[in-house]
Short mmCIF file of C-alpha atoms in Angstrom, two decimals:
data_model
loop_
_atom_site.label_atom_id
_atom_site.label_comp_id
_atom_site.label_asym_id
_atom_site.label_seq_id
_atom_site.Cartn_x
_atom_site.Cartn_y
_atom_site.Cartn_z
CA MET A 1 15.64 -51.40 -0.25
CA ARG A 2 16.77 -47.98 0.74
CA LYS A 3 20.22 -47.96 1.81
CA GLN A 4 20.56 -45.05 4.16
CA PHE A 5 18.73 -42.27 5.74
CA LEU A 6 20.63 -39.04 5.00
CA LEU A 7 18.97 -36.04 6.10
CA ILE A 8 17.97 -34.32 9.10
CA VAL A 9 15.61 -31.31 9.26
CA PHE A 10 16.67 -27.88 10.58
CA CYS A 11 14.41 -27.06 13.26
CA ALA A 12 11.61 -29.37 12.19
CA PHE A 13 9.06 -28.72 14.66
CA VAL A 14 5.17 -28.06 13.69
CA THR A 15 3.53 -25.41 15.96
CA TRP A 16 -0.26 -25.35 15.76
CA ALA A 17 -1.96 -21.91 16.94
CA LYS A 18 -5.02 -22.56 19.11
CA ALA A 19 -8.05 -23.13 17.29
CA GLN A 20 -6.43 -22.47 13.85
CA ASN A 21 -4.34 -24.51 11.36
CA MET A 22 -1.31 -22.21 11.61
CA TYR A 23 2.27 -22.90 11.43
CA VAL A 24 5.73 -21.28 12.14
CA PRO A 25 6.27 -19.06 9.43
CA THR A 26 9.28 -19.56 6.92
CA VAL A 27 10.89 -17.20 4.48
CA LEU A 28 12.71 -17.94 1.32
CA VAL A 29 14.95 -15.15 -0.23
CA GLU A 30 15.65 -16.01 -3.93
CA PHE A 31 18.41 -14.27 -5.59
CA TYR A 32 18.56 -14.14 -9.53
CA THR A 33 22.17 -13.58 -10.50
CA SER A 34 24.95 -14.14 -12.79
CA GLU A 35 28.82 -14.36 -12.82
CA GLY A 36 28.87 -12.02 -15.99
CA CYS A 37 26.93 -9.21 -14.02
CA SER A 38 29.14 -6.42 -12.28
CA SER A 39 26.65 -5.61 -9.45
CA CYS A 40 25.92 -9.26 -8.59
CA PRO A 41 28.87 -9.78 -6.02
CA MET A 42 26.71 -7.32 -4.17
CA ALA A 43 24.00 -9.70 -4.00
CA ASP A 44 26.27 -12.40 -2.58
CA GLU A 45 27.15 -10.12 0.17
CA PHE A 46 23.53 -9.27 0.97
CA GLY A 47 22.78 -12.94 1.09
CA THR A 48 25.47 -13.46 3.70
CA THR A 49 24.10 -10.76 5.79
CA ILE A 50 20.45 -12.22 5.74
CA ARG A 51 21.75 -15.54 6.73
CA ALA A 52 23.98 -14.10 9.61
CA ILE A 53 20.84 -12.10 10.78
CA ALA A 54 18.66 -15.05 10.57
CA ASP A 55 21.10 -17.17 12.41
CA SER A 56 21.61 -14.93 15.28
CA SER A 57 17.90 -14.28 15.65
CA LYS A 58 17.05 -17.85 15.17
CA GLN A 59 14.42 -17.30 12.39
CA ARG A 60 13.64 -19.55 9.75
CA VAL A 61 14.87 -17.52 6.66
CA PHE A 62 16.57 -19.23 3.97
CA THR A 63 18.34 -18.13 0.82
CA LEU A 64 18.58 -19.45 -2.70
CA ASP A 65 20.91 -18.34 -5.64
CA TRP A 66 19.40 -19.11 -9.01
CA HIS A 67 22.35 -18.42 -11.78
CA VAL A 68 20.54 -17.33 -15.05
CA ASP A 69 22.09 -17.19 -18.47
CA LEU A 70 21.03 -13.66 -19.29
CA TRP A 71 24.76 -12.32 -19.30
CA ASN A 72 26.32 -15.48 -20.92
CA GLN A 73 26.81 -13.71 -24.31
CA SER A 74 28.99 -10.90 -22.59
CA GLY A 75 32.25 -12.60 -22.50
CA TRP A 76 31.85 -14.87 -19.72
CA VAL A 77 29.62 -17.99 -19.48
CA ASP A 78 28.49 -18.43 -15.95
CA PRO A 79 29.16 -22.27 -15.12
CA PHE A 80 26.24 -22.34 -12.70
CA SER A 81 23.68 -20.99 -14.95
CA ASP A 82 20.72 -22.55 -16.44
CA SER A 83 18.22 -21.38 -19.15
CA MET A 84 15.42 -23.13 -16.84
CA TYR A 85 16.40 -20.55 -14.10
CA THR A 86 16.14 -17.74 -16.50
CA LYS A 87 12.75 -18.91 -17.47
CA ARG A 88 11.83 -19.20 -13.78
CA GLN A 89 12.86 -15.60 -13.19
CA GLU A 90 10.72 -14.40 -16.08
CA MET A 91 7.79 -16.40 -14.63
CA MET A 92 8.30 -15.04 -11.29
CA ALA A 93 8.71 -11.45 -12.67
CA ALA A 94 5.65 -11.58 -14.66
CA ALA A 95 3.50 -12.69 -11.59
CA ASN A 96 4.80 -9.47 -9.99
CA ASN A 97 4.08 -7.18 -12.74
CA GLN A 98 7.63 -6.63 -13.48
CA LYS A 99 8.42 -6.26 -17.03
CA ALA A 100 12.15 -5.53 -16.89
CA MET A 101 14.57 -8.28 -16.65
CA PHE A 102 17.75 -7.44 -14.71
CA THR A 103 20.20 -9.08 -12.23
CA PRO A 104 20.54 -9.22 -9.43
CA MET A 105 16.68 -9.51 -8.74
CA VAL A 106 15.37 -10.70 -5.50
CA PHE A 107 12.12 -12.29 -4.29
CA VAL A 108 10.87 -12.77 -0.84
CA ASN A 109 8.56 -15.68 -0.67
CA GLY A 110 7.91 -15.04 -4.49
CA LYS A 111 7.26 -11.39 -3.81
CA GLY A 112 9.23 -8.23 -4.76
CA ALA A 113 11.08 -8.45 -8.11
CA LEU A 114 13.49 -6.11 -6.37
CA PRO A 115 17.05 -5.14 -7.04
CA ALA A 116 19.50 -6.48 -4.52
CA GLY A 117 20.23 -3.00 -3.74
CA ALA A 118 16.84 -2.33 -2.34
CA LYS A 119 17.96 -3.82 0.98
CA SER A 120 15.48 -1.85 3.03
CA GLU A 121 12.59 -3.03 0.98
CA VAL A 122 13.85 -6.53 1.25
CA GLY A 123 14.12 -6.44 4.68
CA LYS A 124 10.44 -5.06 5.18
CA LEU A 125 9.19 -7.91 3.12
CA ILE A 126 11.19 -10.37 5.38
CA GLU A 127 9.86 -9.10 8.39
CA SER A 128 6.51 -8.94 7.19
CA PHE A 129 6.36 -12.64 6.41
CA ILE A 130 7.98 -13.57 9.60
CA ARG A 131 5.13 -11.83 11.53
CA GLN A 132 2.51 -13.86 9.83
CA PRO A 133 1.68 -17.26 10.85
CA ALA A 134 1.80 -19.69 7.85
CA GLN A 135 -1.18 -21.90 6.75
CA ASN A 136 1.25 -24.60 5.36
CA PHE A 137 4.11 -26.41 6.78
CA LEU A 138 6.62 -28.79 4.85
CA MET A 139 8.43 -31.76 6.16
CA PHE A 140 10.59 -34.12 4.12
CA SER A 141 13.51 -36.46 4.18
CA ALA A 142 15.55 -38.50 1.78
CA SER A 143 17.14 -41.80 1.03
CA TRP A 144 20.33 -42.33 -1.37
CA MET A 145 19.84 -45.29 -3.63
CA PRO A 146 23.26 -45.81 -5.08
CA ASN A 147 22.34 -48.54 -7.46
CA ASP A 148 19.88 -46.32 -9.48
CA LYS A 149 22.05 -43.18 -8.88
CA MET A 150 18.70 -41.55 -7.40
CA LEU A 151 17.87 -39.62 -4.34
CA LEU A 152 14.30 -40.49 -3.22
CA ILE A 153 12.58 -37.64 -1.33
CA ASP A 154 9.53 -38.45 0.98
CA TYR A 155 7.45 -35.44 1.89
CA GLU A 156 4.63 -34.41 4.02
CA ILE A 157 2.51 -31.19 3.76
CA LYS A 158 0.45 -29.67 6.55
CA GLY A 159 -2.56 -27.57 5.19
CA LYS A 160 -4.22 -27.43 1.95
CA THR A 161 -2.33 -28.24 -1.34
CA ASP A 162 -4.79 -26.72 -3.74
CA SER A 163 -3.39 -24.68 -6.44
CA LEU A 164 0.27 -25.30 -5.08
CA ASP A 165 3.50 -26.63 -6.59
CA LEU A 166 6.14 -28.39 -4.62
CA VAL A 167 9.63 -27.89 -5.72
CA VAL A 168 12.81 -29.50 -4.35
CA VAL A 169 16.33 -28.07 -5.36
CA LEU A 170 19.88 -29.42 -4.69
CA ALA A 171 21.94 -26.49 -3.37
CA GLN A 172 25.68 -26.14 -3.16
CA ASN A 173 26.60 -24.87 0.18
CA GLN A 174 29.68 -22.78 -1.27
CA ALA A 175 31.09 -22.04 -4.64
CA PHE A 176 34.18 -19.99 -5.79
CA SER A 177 35.01 -18.85 -9.02
CA VAL A 178 37.52 -16.33 -10.75
CA PRO A 179 36.09 -15.26 -14.18
CA ASN A 180 38.89 -14.70 -16.67
CA LYS A 181 36.67 -12.65 -19.13
CA GLY A 182 33.67 -10.19 -18.68
CA GLU A 183 32.69 -7.59 -16.25
CA ASN A 184 34.03 -9.53 -13.18
CA GLN A 185 37.38 -10.50 -14.88
CA GLY A 186 39.93 -11.34 -12.28
CA ILE A 187 37.59 -11.03 -9.40
CA LYS A 188 37.25 -13.84 -6.94
CA LEU A 189 33.58 -14.61 -6.61
CA SER A 190 31.95 -16.44 -3.69
CA HIS A 191 28.49 -18.01 -3.83
CA HIS A 192 26.11 -19.67 -1.31
CA ASN A 193 23.24 -22.10 -1.77
CA VAL A 194 23.59 -22.26 -5.49
CA VAL A 195 20.78 -24.13 -7.14
CA ARG A 196 22.35 -27.07 -8.98
CA GLN A 197 19.31 -29.40 -9.89
CA GLN A 198 15.65 -29.38 -9.14
CA VAL A 199 12.42 -31.65 -9.13
CA LYS A 200 8.92 -30.39 -9.17
CA THR A 201 5.34 -31.65 -9.03
CA ASP A 202 2.53 -29.65 -9.90
CA LYS A 203 -0.02 -31.81 -7.94
CA PRO A 204 1.25 -32.49 -4.41
CA THR A 205 -0.57 -34.54 -1.75
CA ALA A 206 -0.36 -34.39 1.84
CA ILE A 207 1.94 -37.34 1.86
CA GLY A 208 4.01 -38.38 -1.12
CA SER A 209 7.62 -38.70 -2.78
CA LEU A 210 9.79 -37.32 -5.58
CA SER A 211 12.80 -38.59 -7.19
CA MET A 212 16.02 -36.82 -8.09
CA GLN A 213 18.24 -38.42 -10.80
CA PHE A 214 22.25 -38.22 -10.97
CA ALA A 215 24.60 -38.89 -13.74
CA VAL A 216 27.29 -40.31 -11.39
CA PRO A 217 26.98 -43.11 -8.84
CA ASN A 218 28.89 -41.07 -6.04
CA VAL A 219 27.76 -37.78 -4.87
CA ASP A 220 29.57 -35.74 -2.15
CA PHE A 221 26.36 -34.84 -0.35
CA SER A 222 28.29 -33.13 2.47
CA GLN A 223 28.49 -30.16 -0.01
CA TYR A 224 25.09 -29.56 -0.54
CA ASN A 225 21.62 -29.01 1.07
CA LEU A 226 18.04 -29.87 -0.12
CA VAL A 227 15.72 -26.84 -0.14
CA GLY A 228 11.97 -27.48 -0.65
CA PHE A 229 9.02 -25.05 -1.10
CA LEU A 230 5.55 -24.76 -1.69
CA GLN A 231 4.44 -22.16 -4.49
CA HIS A 232 1.08 -20.88 -5.62
CA LYS A 233 0.78 -21.57 -9.11
CA ARG A 234 -0.69 -18.26 -10.29
CA THR A 235 0.71 -15.63 -7.82
CA LYS A 236 4.11 -17.47 -7.26
CA GLN A 237 3.86 -16.69 -3.49
CA ILE A 238 5.63 -19.30 -1.34
CA PHE A 239 3.74 -20.48 1.56
CA ALA A 240 6.27 -22.92 3.22
CA SER A 241 10.10 -23.91 2.78
CA GLN A 242 12.32 -26.15 4.43
CA VAL A 243 15.96 -26.82 4.33
CA LEU A 244 17.68 -30.25 4.88
CA ALA A 245 21.15 -31.05 5.70
CA PHE A 246 22.91 -34.26 4.52
CA LYS A 247 24.08 -36.54 7.37
CA LYS A 248 26.26 -39.52 6.41
#
């Protein structure tokens, strides 16, 4: 038996355009970053600006920080990094015909492969996606099962699911670090929405469930959000995203 329903949806309202299966657009801005990269703190600041603008304008624009291990041999090992996230960046860059791998790299709904300094270009991409009605909508909730040390995630997808992957990540709301080596030695770094764990299905159905396992029986979920998104297998474009906050 599921012990406790934990999640509430931020702005989880489905809107249908007349005579069309269109939904409220969502935008996911992904930052590929590293604590070993001297220009990456700029990306953290840019992400904060994006979230502030989205909040003030009540737009459904979300951000994620994927910490890659590209710079882990340069004097400082990023404690939030994972080689899986580096592979994801490579996959995303290839889909955008970007051969160079660098940080910080930014994608807007899977498009761009831009440097974080290209703020105008990133802004234009965000605006273009906000103005387009979406063909998919994602809703999900989750239950914590302490005996199994597992988060059971139930989801529902509006729109076609052909050629789509469903990815759900556990993102840490805030994280702070002061590297004692490397390019950011002695600098207090501030991160937001840092990806810590992910689950994925390459065959999502209209209604289904996923499970996320944990190594410990007790997790302080108040420090995290769940972020889910639907992504095209080939082009890597993201068609819908959703953020859920934990509620005890």
